[in-house]
Amino acid sequence: ETGVTQSPTHLIKTRGQQVTLRCSSQSGHNTVSWYQQALGQGPQFIFQYYREEENGRGNFPPRFSGLQFPNYSSELNVNALELDDSALYLCASSLGSGVSTDTQYFGPGTRLTVL
Amino acid sequence: GDSVTQMEGPVTLSEEAFLTINCTYTATGYPSLFWYVQYPGEGLQLLLKATKADDKGSNKGFEATYRKETTSFHLEKGSVQVSDSAVYFCALRDDKIIFGKGTRLHILP
């Protein structure tokens, strides 16, 4: 059974650019969530996808968007990058529709630096 | 809205000491509660969870009890090891998961 994987590991972009981060869910999991973890802080919920549809969103602007594919892998897209977007981006997968008892399994994260 | 507050770190203890990391929450519903651990250079790993009041989660010698009356989920371990050095996050999940800011733990040999 493979765990959650993310790519790339590290990424450097400049302000105003666009970035796409990728996540492969744990085998059999149909729900994926994305989080932003700023340095020294806890992860902040960005959004969640269940069977290719967004079914929850945190307090992030529309320039943060996502996709979930039929194989349940996922992308996080961020447009018009800002310096404050520099963070560790975490993907987590779970089996279920987002109910509170679901256990989420996290990937190692993508470290994004915006210059 | 829902929130999680955990004790600020860093917490420094000697090996074999007793550990408590406090966590309290506010929630309008009936959330599940979690402790996650982040070892240096690694992603978040689920340490333990509890899904309803009075449940006790336990794993690797760590324990936490879901206390609805005090809205708390304190993490405890009777005898810590150097390998327990990490950042610990308390979290709740209702319609979405909300994390505390994390507590860095240093265990000295």
CSV table of C-alpha atoms in Angstrom, one decimal, chain A residues 48-56 68:
chain,number,residue,atom,x,y,z
A,48,GLN,CA,-11.2,19.5,0.2
A,49,TYR,CA,-12.3,17.4,-2.8
A,50,TYR,CA,-14.5,14.3,-2.7
A,51,ARG,CA,-15.0,12.3,-5.9
A,52,GLU,CA,-13.8,15.2,-8.1
A,53,GLU,CA,-16.0,17.9,-6.5
A,54,GLU,CA,-15.0,20.6,-4.0
A,55,ASN,CA,-16.9,20.0,-0.8
A,56,GLY,CA,-15.3,22.3,1.6
A,68,GLN,CA,-9.3,16.1,-8.3
